[in-house]
mmCIF file of C-alpha atoms in Angstrom:
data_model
loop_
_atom_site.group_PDB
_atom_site.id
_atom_site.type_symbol
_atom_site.label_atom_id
_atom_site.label_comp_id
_atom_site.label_asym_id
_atom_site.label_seq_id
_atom_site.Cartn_x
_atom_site.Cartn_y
_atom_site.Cartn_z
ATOM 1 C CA UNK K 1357 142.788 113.853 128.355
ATOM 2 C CA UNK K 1358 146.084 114.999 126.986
ATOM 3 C CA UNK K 1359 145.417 116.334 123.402
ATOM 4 C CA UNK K 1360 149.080 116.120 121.621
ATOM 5 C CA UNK K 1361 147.886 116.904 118.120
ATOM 6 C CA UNK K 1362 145.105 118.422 115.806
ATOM 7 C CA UNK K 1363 145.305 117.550 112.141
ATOM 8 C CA UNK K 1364 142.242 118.492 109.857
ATOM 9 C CA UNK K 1365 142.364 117.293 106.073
ATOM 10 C CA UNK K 1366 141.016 118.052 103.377
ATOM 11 C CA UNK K 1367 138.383 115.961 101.262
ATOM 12 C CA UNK K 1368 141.769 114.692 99.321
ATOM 13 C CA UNK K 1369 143.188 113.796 102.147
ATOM 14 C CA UNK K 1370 145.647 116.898 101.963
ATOM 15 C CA UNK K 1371 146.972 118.207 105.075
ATOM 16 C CA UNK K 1372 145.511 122.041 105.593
ATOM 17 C CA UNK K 1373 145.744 122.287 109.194
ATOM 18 C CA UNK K 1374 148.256 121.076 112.000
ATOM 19 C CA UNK K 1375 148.923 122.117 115.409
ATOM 20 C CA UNK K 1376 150.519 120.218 118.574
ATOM 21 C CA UNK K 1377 149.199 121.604 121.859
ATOM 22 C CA UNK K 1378 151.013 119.378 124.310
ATOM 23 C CA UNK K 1379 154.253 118.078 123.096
ATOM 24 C CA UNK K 1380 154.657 114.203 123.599
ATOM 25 C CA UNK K 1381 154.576 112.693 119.853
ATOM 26 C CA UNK K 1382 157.659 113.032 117.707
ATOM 27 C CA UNK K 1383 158.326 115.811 115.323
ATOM 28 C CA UNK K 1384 158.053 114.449 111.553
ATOM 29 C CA UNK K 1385 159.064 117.152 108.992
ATOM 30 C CA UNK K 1386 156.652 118.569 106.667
ATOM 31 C CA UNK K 1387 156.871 116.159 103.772
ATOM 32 C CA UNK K 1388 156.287 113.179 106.427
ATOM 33 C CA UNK K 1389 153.090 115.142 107.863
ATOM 34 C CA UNK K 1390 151.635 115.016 104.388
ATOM 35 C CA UNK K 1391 152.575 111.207 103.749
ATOM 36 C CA UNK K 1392 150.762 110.370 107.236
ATOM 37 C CA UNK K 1393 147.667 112.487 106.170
ATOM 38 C CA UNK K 1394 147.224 110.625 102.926
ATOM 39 C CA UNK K 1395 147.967 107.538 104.552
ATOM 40 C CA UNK K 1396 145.192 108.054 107.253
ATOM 41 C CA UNK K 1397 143.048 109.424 103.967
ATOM 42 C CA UNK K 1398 143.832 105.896 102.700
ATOM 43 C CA UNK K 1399 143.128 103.902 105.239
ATOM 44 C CA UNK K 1400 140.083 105.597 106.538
ATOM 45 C CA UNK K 1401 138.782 104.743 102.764
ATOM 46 C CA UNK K 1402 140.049 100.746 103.363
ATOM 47 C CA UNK K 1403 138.699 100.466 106.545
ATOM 48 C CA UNK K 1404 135.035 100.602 104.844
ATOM 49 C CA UNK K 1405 135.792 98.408 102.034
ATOM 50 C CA UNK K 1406 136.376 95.380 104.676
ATOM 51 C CA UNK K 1407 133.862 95.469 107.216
ATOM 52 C CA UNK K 1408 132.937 91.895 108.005
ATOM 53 C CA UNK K 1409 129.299 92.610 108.378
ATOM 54 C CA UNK K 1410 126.600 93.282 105.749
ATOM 55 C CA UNK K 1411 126.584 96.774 104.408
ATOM 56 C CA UNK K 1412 123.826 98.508 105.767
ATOM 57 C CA UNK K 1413 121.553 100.113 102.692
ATOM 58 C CA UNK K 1414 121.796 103.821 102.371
ATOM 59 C CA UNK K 1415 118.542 105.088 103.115
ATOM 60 C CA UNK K 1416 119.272 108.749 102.337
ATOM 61 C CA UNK K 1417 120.670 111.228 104.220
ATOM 62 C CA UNK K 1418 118.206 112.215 106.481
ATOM 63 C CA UNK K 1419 117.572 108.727 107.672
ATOM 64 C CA UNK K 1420 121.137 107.998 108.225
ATOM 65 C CA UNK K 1421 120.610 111.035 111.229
ATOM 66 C CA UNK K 1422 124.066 112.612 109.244
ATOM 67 C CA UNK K 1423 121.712 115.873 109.702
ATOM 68 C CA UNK K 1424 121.705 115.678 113.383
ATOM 69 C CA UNK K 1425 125.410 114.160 114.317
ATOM 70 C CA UNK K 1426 127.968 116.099 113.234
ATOM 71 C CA UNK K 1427 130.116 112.955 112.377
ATOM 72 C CA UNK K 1428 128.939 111.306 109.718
ATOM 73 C CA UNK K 1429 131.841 108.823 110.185
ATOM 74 C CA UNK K 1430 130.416 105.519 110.841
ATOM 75 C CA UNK K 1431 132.151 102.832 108.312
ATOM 76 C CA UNK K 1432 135.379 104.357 107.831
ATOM 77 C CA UNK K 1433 138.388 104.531 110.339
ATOM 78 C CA UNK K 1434 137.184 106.012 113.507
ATOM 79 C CA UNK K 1435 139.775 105.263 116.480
ATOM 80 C CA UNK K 1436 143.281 104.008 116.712
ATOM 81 C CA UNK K 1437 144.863 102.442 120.031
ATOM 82 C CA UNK K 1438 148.311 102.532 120.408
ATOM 83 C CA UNK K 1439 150.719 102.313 123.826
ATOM 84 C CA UNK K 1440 151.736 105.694 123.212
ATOM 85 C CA UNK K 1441 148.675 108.077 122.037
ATOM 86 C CA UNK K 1442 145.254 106.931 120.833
ATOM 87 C CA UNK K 1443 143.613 108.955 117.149
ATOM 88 C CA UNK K 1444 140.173 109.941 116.844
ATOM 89 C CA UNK K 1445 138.694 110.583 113.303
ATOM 90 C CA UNK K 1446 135.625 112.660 112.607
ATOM 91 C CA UNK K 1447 134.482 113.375 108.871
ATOM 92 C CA UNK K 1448 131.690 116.030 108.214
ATOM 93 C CA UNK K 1449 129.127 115.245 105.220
ATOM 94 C CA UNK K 1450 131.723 117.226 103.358
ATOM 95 C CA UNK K 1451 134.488 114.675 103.529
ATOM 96 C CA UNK K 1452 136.650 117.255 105.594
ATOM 97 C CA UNK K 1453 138.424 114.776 108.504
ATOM 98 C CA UNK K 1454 139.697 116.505 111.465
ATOM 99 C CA UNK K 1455 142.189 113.884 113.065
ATOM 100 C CA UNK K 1456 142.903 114.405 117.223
ATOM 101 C CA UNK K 1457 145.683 112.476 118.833
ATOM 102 C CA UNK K 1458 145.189 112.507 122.953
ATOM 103 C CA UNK K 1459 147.422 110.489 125.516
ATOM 104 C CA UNK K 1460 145.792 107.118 125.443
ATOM 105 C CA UNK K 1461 143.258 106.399 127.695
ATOM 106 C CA UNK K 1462 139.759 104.495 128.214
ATOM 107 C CA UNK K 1463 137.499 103.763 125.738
ATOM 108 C CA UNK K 1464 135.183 106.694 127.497
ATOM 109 C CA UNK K 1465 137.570 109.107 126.347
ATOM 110 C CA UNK K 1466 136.228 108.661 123.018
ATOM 111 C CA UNK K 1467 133.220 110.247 123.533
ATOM 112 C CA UNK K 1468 135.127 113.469 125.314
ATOM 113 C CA UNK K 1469 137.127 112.956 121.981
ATOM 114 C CA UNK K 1470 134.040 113.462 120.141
ATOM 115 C CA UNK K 1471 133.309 116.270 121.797
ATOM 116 C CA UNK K 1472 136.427 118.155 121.161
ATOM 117 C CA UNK K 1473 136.479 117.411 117.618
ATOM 118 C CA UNK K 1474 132.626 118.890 117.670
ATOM 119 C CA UNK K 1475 133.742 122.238 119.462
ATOM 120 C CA UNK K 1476 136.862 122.534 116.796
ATOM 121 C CA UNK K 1477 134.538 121.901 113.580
ATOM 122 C CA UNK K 1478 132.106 124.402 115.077
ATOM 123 C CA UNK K 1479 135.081 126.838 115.083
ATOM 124 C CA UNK K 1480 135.844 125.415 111.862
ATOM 125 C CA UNK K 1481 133.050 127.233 110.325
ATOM 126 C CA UNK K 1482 132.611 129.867 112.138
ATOM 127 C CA UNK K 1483 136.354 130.864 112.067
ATOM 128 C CA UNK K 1484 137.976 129.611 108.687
ATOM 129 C CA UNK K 1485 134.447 129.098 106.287
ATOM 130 C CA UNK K 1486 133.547 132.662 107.141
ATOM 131 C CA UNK K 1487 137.003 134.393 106.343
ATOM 132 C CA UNK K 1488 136.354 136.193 103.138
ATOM 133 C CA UNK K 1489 140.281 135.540 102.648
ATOM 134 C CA UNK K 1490 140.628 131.393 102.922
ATOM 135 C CA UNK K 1491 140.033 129.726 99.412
ATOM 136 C CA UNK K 1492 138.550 126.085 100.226
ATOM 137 C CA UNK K 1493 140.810 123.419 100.378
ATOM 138 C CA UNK K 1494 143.587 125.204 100.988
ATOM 139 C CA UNK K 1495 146.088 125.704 104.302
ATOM 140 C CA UNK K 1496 144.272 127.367 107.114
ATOM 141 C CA UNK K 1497 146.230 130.955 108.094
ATOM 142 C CA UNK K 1498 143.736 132.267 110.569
ATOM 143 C CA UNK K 1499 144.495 133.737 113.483
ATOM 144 C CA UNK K 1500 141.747 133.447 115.304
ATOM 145 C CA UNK K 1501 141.193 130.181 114.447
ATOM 146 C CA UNK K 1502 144.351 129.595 115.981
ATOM 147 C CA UNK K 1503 143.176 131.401 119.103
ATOM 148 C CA UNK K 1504 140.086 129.218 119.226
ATOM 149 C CA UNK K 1505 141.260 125.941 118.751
ATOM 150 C CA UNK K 1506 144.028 126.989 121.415
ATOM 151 C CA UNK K 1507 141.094 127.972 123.579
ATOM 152 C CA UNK K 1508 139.239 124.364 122.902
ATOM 153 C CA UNK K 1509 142.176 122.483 123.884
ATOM 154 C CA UNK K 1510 143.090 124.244 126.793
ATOM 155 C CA UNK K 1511 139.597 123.460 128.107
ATOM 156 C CA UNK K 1512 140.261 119.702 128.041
ATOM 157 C CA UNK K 1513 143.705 119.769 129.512
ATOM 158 C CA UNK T 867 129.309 90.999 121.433
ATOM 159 C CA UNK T 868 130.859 89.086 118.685
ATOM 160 C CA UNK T 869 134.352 87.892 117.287
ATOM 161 C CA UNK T 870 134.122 88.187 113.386
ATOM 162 C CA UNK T 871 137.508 86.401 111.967
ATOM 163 C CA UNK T 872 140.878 85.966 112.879
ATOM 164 C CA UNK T 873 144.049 86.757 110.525
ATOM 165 C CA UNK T 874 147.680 85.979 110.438
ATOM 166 C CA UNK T 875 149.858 87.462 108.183
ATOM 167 C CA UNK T 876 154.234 86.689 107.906
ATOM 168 C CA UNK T 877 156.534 88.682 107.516
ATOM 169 C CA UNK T 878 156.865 88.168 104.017
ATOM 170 C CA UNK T 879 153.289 89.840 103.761
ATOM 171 C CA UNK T 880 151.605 86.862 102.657
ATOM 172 C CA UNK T 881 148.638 85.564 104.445
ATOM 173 C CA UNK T 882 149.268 82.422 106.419
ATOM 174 C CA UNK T 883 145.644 81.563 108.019
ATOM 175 C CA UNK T 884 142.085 83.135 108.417
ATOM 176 C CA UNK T 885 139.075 81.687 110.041
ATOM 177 C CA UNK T 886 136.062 83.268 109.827
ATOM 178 C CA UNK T 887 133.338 82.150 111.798
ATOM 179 C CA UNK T 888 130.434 84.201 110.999
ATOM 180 C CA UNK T 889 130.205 84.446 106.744
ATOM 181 C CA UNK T 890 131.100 82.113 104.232
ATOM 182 C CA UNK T 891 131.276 84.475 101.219
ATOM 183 C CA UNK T 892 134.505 86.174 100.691
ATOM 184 C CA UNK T 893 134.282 90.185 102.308
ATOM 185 C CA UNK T 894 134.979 91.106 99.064
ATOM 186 C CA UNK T 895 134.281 89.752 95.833
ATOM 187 C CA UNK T 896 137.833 88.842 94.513
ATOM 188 C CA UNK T 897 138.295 90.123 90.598
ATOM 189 C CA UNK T 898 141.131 88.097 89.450
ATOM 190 C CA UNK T 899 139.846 84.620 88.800
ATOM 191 C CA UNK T 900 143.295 82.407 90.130
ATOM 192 C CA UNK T 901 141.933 83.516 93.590
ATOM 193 C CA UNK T 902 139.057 81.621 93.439
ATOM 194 C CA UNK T 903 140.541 78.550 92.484
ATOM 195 C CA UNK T 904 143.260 78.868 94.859
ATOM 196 C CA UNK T 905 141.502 79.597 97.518
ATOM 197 C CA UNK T 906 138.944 76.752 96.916
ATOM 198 C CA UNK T 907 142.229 74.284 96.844
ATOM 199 C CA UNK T 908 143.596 75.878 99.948
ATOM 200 C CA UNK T 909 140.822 75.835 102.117
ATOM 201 C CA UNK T 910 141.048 73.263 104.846
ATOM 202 C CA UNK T 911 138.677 71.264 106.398
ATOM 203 C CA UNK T 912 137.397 72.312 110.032
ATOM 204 C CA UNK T 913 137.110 70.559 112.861
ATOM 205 C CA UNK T 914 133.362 68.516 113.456
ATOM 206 C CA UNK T 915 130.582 71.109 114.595
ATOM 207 C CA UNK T 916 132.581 74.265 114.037
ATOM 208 C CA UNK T 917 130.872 76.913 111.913
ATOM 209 C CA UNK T 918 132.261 79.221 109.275
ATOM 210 C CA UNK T 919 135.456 78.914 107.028
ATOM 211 C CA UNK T 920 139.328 78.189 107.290
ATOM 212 C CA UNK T 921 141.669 79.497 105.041
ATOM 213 C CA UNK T 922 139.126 80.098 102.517
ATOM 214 C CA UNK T 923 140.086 84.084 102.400
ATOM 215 C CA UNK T 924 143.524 84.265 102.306
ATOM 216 C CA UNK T 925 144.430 85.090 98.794
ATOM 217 C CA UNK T 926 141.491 87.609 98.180
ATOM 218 C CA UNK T 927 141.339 91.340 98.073
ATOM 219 C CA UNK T 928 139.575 91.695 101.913
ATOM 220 C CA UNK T 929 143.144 90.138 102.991
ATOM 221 C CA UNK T 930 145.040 92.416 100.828
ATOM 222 C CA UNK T 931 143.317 95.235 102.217
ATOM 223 C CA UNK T 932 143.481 94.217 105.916
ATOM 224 C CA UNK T 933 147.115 93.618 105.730
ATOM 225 C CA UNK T 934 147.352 97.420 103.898
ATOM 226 C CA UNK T 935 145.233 98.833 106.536
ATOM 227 C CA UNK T 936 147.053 97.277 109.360
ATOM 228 C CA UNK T 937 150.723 97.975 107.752
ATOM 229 C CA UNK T 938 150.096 101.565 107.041
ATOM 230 C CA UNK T 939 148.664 101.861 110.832
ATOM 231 C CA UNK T 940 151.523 100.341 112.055
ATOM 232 C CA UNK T 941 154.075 102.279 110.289
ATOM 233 C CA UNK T 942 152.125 105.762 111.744
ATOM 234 C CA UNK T 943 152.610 104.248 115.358
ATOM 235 C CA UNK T 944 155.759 103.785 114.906
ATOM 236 C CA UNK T 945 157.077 106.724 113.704
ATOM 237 C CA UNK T 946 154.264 109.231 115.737
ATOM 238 C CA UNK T 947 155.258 107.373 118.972
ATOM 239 C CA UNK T 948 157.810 106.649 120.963
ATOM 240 C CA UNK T 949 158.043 104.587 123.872
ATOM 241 C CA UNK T 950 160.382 105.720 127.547
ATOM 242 C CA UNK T 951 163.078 103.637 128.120
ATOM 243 C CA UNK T 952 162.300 101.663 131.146
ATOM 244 C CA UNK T 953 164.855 100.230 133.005
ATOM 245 C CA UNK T 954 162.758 98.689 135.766
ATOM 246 C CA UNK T 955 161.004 96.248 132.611
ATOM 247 C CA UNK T 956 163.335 95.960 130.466
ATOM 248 C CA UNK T 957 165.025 93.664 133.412
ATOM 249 C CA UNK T 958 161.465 91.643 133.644
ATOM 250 C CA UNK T 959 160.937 92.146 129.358
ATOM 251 C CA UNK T 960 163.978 90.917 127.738
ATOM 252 C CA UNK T 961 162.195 92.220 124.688
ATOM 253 C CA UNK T 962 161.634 95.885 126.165
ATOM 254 C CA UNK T 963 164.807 97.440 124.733
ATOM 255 C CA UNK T 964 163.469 96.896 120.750
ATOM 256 C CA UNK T 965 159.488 97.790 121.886
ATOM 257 C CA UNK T 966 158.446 100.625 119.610
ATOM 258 C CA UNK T 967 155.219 102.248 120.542
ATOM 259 C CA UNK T 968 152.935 99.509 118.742
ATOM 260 C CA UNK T 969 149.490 99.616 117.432
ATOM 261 C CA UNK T 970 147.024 97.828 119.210
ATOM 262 C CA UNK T 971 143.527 98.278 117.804
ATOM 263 C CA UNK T 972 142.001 100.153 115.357
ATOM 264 C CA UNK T 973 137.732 100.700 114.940
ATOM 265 C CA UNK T 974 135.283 101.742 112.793
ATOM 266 C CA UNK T 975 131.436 102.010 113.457
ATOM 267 C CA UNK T 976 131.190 98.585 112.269
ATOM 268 C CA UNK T 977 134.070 96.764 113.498
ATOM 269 C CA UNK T 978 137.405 96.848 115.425
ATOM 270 C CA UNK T 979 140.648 94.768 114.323
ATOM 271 C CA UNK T 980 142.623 93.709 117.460
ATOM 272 C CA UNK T 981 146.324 93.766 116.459
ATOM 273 C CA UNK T 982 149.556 92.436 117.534
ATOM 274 C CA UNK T 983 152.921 91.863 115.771
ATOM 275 C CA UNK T 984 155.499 89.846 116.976
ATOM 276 C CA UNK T 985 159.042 90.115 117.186
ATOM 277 C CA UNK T 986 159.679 88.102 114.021
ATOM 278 C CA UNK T 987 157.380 90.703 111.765
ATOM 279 C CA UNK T 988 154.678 88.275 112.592
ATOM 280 C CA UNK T 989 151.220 89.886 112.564
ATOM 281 C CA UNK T 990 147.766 88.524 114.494
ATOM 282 C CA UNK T 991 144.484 90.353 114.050
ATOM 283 C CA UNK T 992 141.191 89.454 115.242
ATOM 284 C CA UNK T 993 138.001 91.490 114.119
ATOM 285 C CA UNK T 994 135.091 91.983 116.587
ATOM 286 C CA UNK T 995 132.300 94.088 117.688
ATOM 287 C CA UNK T 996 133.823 97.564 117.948
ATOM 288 C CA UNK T 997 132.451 97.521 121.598
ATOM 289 C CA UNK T 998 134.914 94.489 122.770
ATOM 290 C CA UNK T 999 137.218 94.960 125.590
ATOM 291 C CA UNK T 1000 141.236 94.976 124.627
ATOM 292 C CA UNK T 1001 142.368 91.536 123.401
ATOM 293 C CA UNK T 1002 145.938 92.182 123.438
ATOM 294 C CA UNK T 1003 146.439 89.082 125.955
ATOM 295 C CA UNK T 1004 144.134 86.889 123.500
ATOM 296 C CA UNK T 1005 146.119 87.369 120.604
ATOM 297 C CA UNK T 1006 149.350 87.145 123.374
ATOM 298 C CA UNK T 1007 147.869 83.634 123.852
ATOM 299 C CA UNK T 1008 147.416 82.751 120.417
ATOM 300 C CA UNK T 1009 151.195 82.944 119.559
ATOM 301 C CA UNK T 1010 152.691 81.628 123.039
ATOM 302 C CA UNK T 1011 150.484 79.021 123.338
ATOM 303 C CA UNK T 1012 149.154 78.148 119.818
ATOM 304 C CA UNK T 1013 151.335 79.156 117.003
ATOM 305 C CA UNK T 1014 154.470 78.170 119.513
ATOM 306 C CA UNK T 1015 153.004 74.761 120.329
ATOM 307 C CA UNK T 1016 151.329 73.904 116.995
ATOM 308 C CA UNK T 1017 153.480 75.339 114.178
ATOM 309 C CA UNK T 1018 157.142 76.017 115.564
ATOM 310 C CA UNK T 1019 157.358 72.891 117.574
ATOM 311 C CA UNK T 1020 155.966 71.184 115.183
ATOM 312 C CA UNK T 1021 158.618 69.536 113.151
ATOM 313 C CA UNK T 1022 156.130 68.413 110.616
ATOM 314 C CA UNK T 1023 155.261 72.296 109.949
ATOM 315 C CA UNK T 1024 156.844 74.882 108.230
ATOM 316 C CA UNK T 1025 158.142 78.115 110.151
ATOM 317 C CA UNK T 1026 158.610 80.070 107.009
ATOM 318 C CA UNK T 1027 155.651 79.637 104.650
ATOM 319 C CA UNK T 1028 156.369 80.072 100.584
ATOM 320 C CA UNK T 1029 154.179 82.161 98.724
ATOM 321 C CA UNK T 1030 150.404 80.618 98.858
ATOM 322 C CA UNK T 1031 150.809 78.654 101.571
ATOM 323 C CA UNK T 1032 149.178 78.353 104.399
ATOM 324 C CA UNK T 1033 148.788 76.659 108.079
ATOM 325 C CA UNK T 1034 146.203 73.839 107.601
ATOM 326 C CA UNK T 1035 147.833 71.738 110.728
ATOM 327 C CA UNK T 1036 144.335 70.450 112.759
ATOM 328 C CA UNK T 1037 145.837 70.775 115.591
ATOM 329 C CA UNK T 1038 146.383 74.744 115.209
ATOM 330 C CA UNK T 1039 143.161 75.133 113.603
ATOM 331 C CA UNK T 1040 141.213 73.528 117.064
ATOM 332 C CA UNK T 1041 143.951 75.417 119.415
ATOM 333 C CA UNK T 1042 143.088 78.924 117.902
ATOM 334 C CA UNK T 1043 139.118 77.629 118.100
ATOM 335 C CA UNK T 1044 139.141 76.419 121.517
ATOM 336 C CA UNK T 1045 140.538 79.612 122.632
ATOM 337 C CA UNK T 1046 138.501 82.339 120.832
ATOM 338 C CA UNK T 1047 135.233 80.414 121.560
ATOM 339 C CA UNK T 1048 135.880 80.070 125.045
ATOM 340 C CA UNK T 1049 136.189 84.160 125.251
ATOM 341 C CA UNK T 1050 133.107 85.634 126.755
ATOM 342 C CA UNK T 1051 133.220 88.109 123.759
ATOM 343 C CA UNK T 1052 132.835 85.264 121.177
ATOM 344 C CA UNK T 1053 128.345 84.719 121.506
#
């Protein structure tokens, strides 16, 4: 699994984090990054709105096992197949999305998609929520954040 | 395994057929009140023993959304991705020279909406199961052999539909059926 991009957003669908391990997508400039993460913001919030089957009742948040998986993702946009590179969406319970676009491959790879965005949301908090320095919501400038999602990445590839 | 609905939008952005075969009520309960009625007067009648609705959707606010959803996807494909130029198929694929890097599915935890667009801004979606296989040959079918067959050689048909309308030919209605039940997906 080729991982060409990370995004993560924040719960208003701003863009506060971006990196592109392995090149292969094209470069957008900045504004255009921030139209595609409100877009996917968007759309993730659509998605929901038109499942064709019954809306299952909430029945709290322990029952929905949101406690135990770390994506609590399960009406709104989750994948995206395209010929070129395939998107995988996980949301924590705090409406934070981190967004991973791989080289396409097999439905499998979702899982090992899964994964990845797991190992990066762990760094997540321990690199980024425990920096005295980073106000929430706003662009991530941590180096060692950096250094561990580099590290994450690399592991896949 | 299931096959929820299938939708075709033009490229004018208006929606041009739905079936649904599993629910009757609307995905999402329509506010503005002409959508009701037009839909009611649109909706055409479906072949003998076939179950769920046609064209009983298309003006209400789950087809606005899907065509949003879709569009917006689309756009990100196409300007994220690009596509090498191959000369070996573009001598088989006439079409291979204007190929963008094009979206082909997109899921949620509930569902998954099989897309294709065709050259003519023409765009085919089918919503399943999240868990069924790639239908890009399905929905390939549905325009070569059904639209083509049943709408554009169809002098009786319109090609470009105005505002509202939509494709109640019989003929199309039981080509798109007889295909999508016959899928091993559709149960």
């Amino acid at each position: 699994m080729t991982i060409y991009s990370l995004y993560i957003l924040n719960k208003a669908g701003g863009l506060i984090y971006q990196t592109d391990p392995c090149p292969g997508l094209n470069k957008l400039s900045a504004n255009e990054y921030l139209v595609l993460a409100g877009t996917l913001h968007g759309v993730h919030a659509i998605a929901s709105r038109i499942s064709p089957t019954a809306p299952t009742p909430n029945t709290g948040f322990f029952g929905t096992g949101k406690a135990v998986a770390g994506n609590c993702n399960t009406s709104g946009l989750k994948s995206l197949e395209t010929d070129a590179f395939a998107m995988y969406v996980f949301q924590t319970v705090t409406g934070l999305k981190f967004v991973l676009v791989t080289a396409p491959g097999t439905r499998a790879q979702a899982d090992a998609a899964e994964l990845v965005l797991c190992r990066i949301y762990e760094c997540y908090a321990d690199y980024v929520m425990k920096n005295p320095y980073y106000s929430l919501d706003m662009p991530i400038r941590c180096d060692m954040f950096d250094e561990k999602v580099v590290e994450v990445t690399q592991v896949v590839v | 395994m299931t096959i929820y609905s299938f939708w075709m939008f033009d490229r004018h952005c208006n929606c041009i057929y739905t079936r649904e075969w599993t629910r009757s009520s609307p995905l999402v309960p329509s506010h503005s009140s002409h959508s009701s009625v037009s839909s009611t007067s649109s909706a055409t009648t479906l072949p003998a023993g076939a179950i769920g609705t046609v064209n009983a959707s298309n003006q209400n606010d789950s087809a606005k959304l899907l065509f949003g959803a879709l569009f917006s996807l689309r756009n990100i494909a196409n300007k994220l991705g690009t596509l090498p130029f191959n000369e070996d198929t573009s001598v088989t694929d006439p079409l291979a020279i204007h190929r963008k890097n094009s979206l082909k599915s997109f899921a949620t935890g509930k569902y998954r909406a099989h897309f294709m667009e065709t050259a003519l801004g023409l765009y085919f979606c089918i919503l399943s199961d999240p868990n069924v296989a790639d239908l890009q040959i399905v929905l390939k079918d549905l325009y070569a052999d059904v639209y083509v067959n049943h709408v554009v050689k169809n002098s009786a048909s319109d090609v470009d539909f105005p505002a509202e309308e939509v494709i109640g030919n019989e003929s199309f209605v039981r080509g798109v059926d007889q295909l999508i039940t016959a899928l091993p997906a559709f149960a």
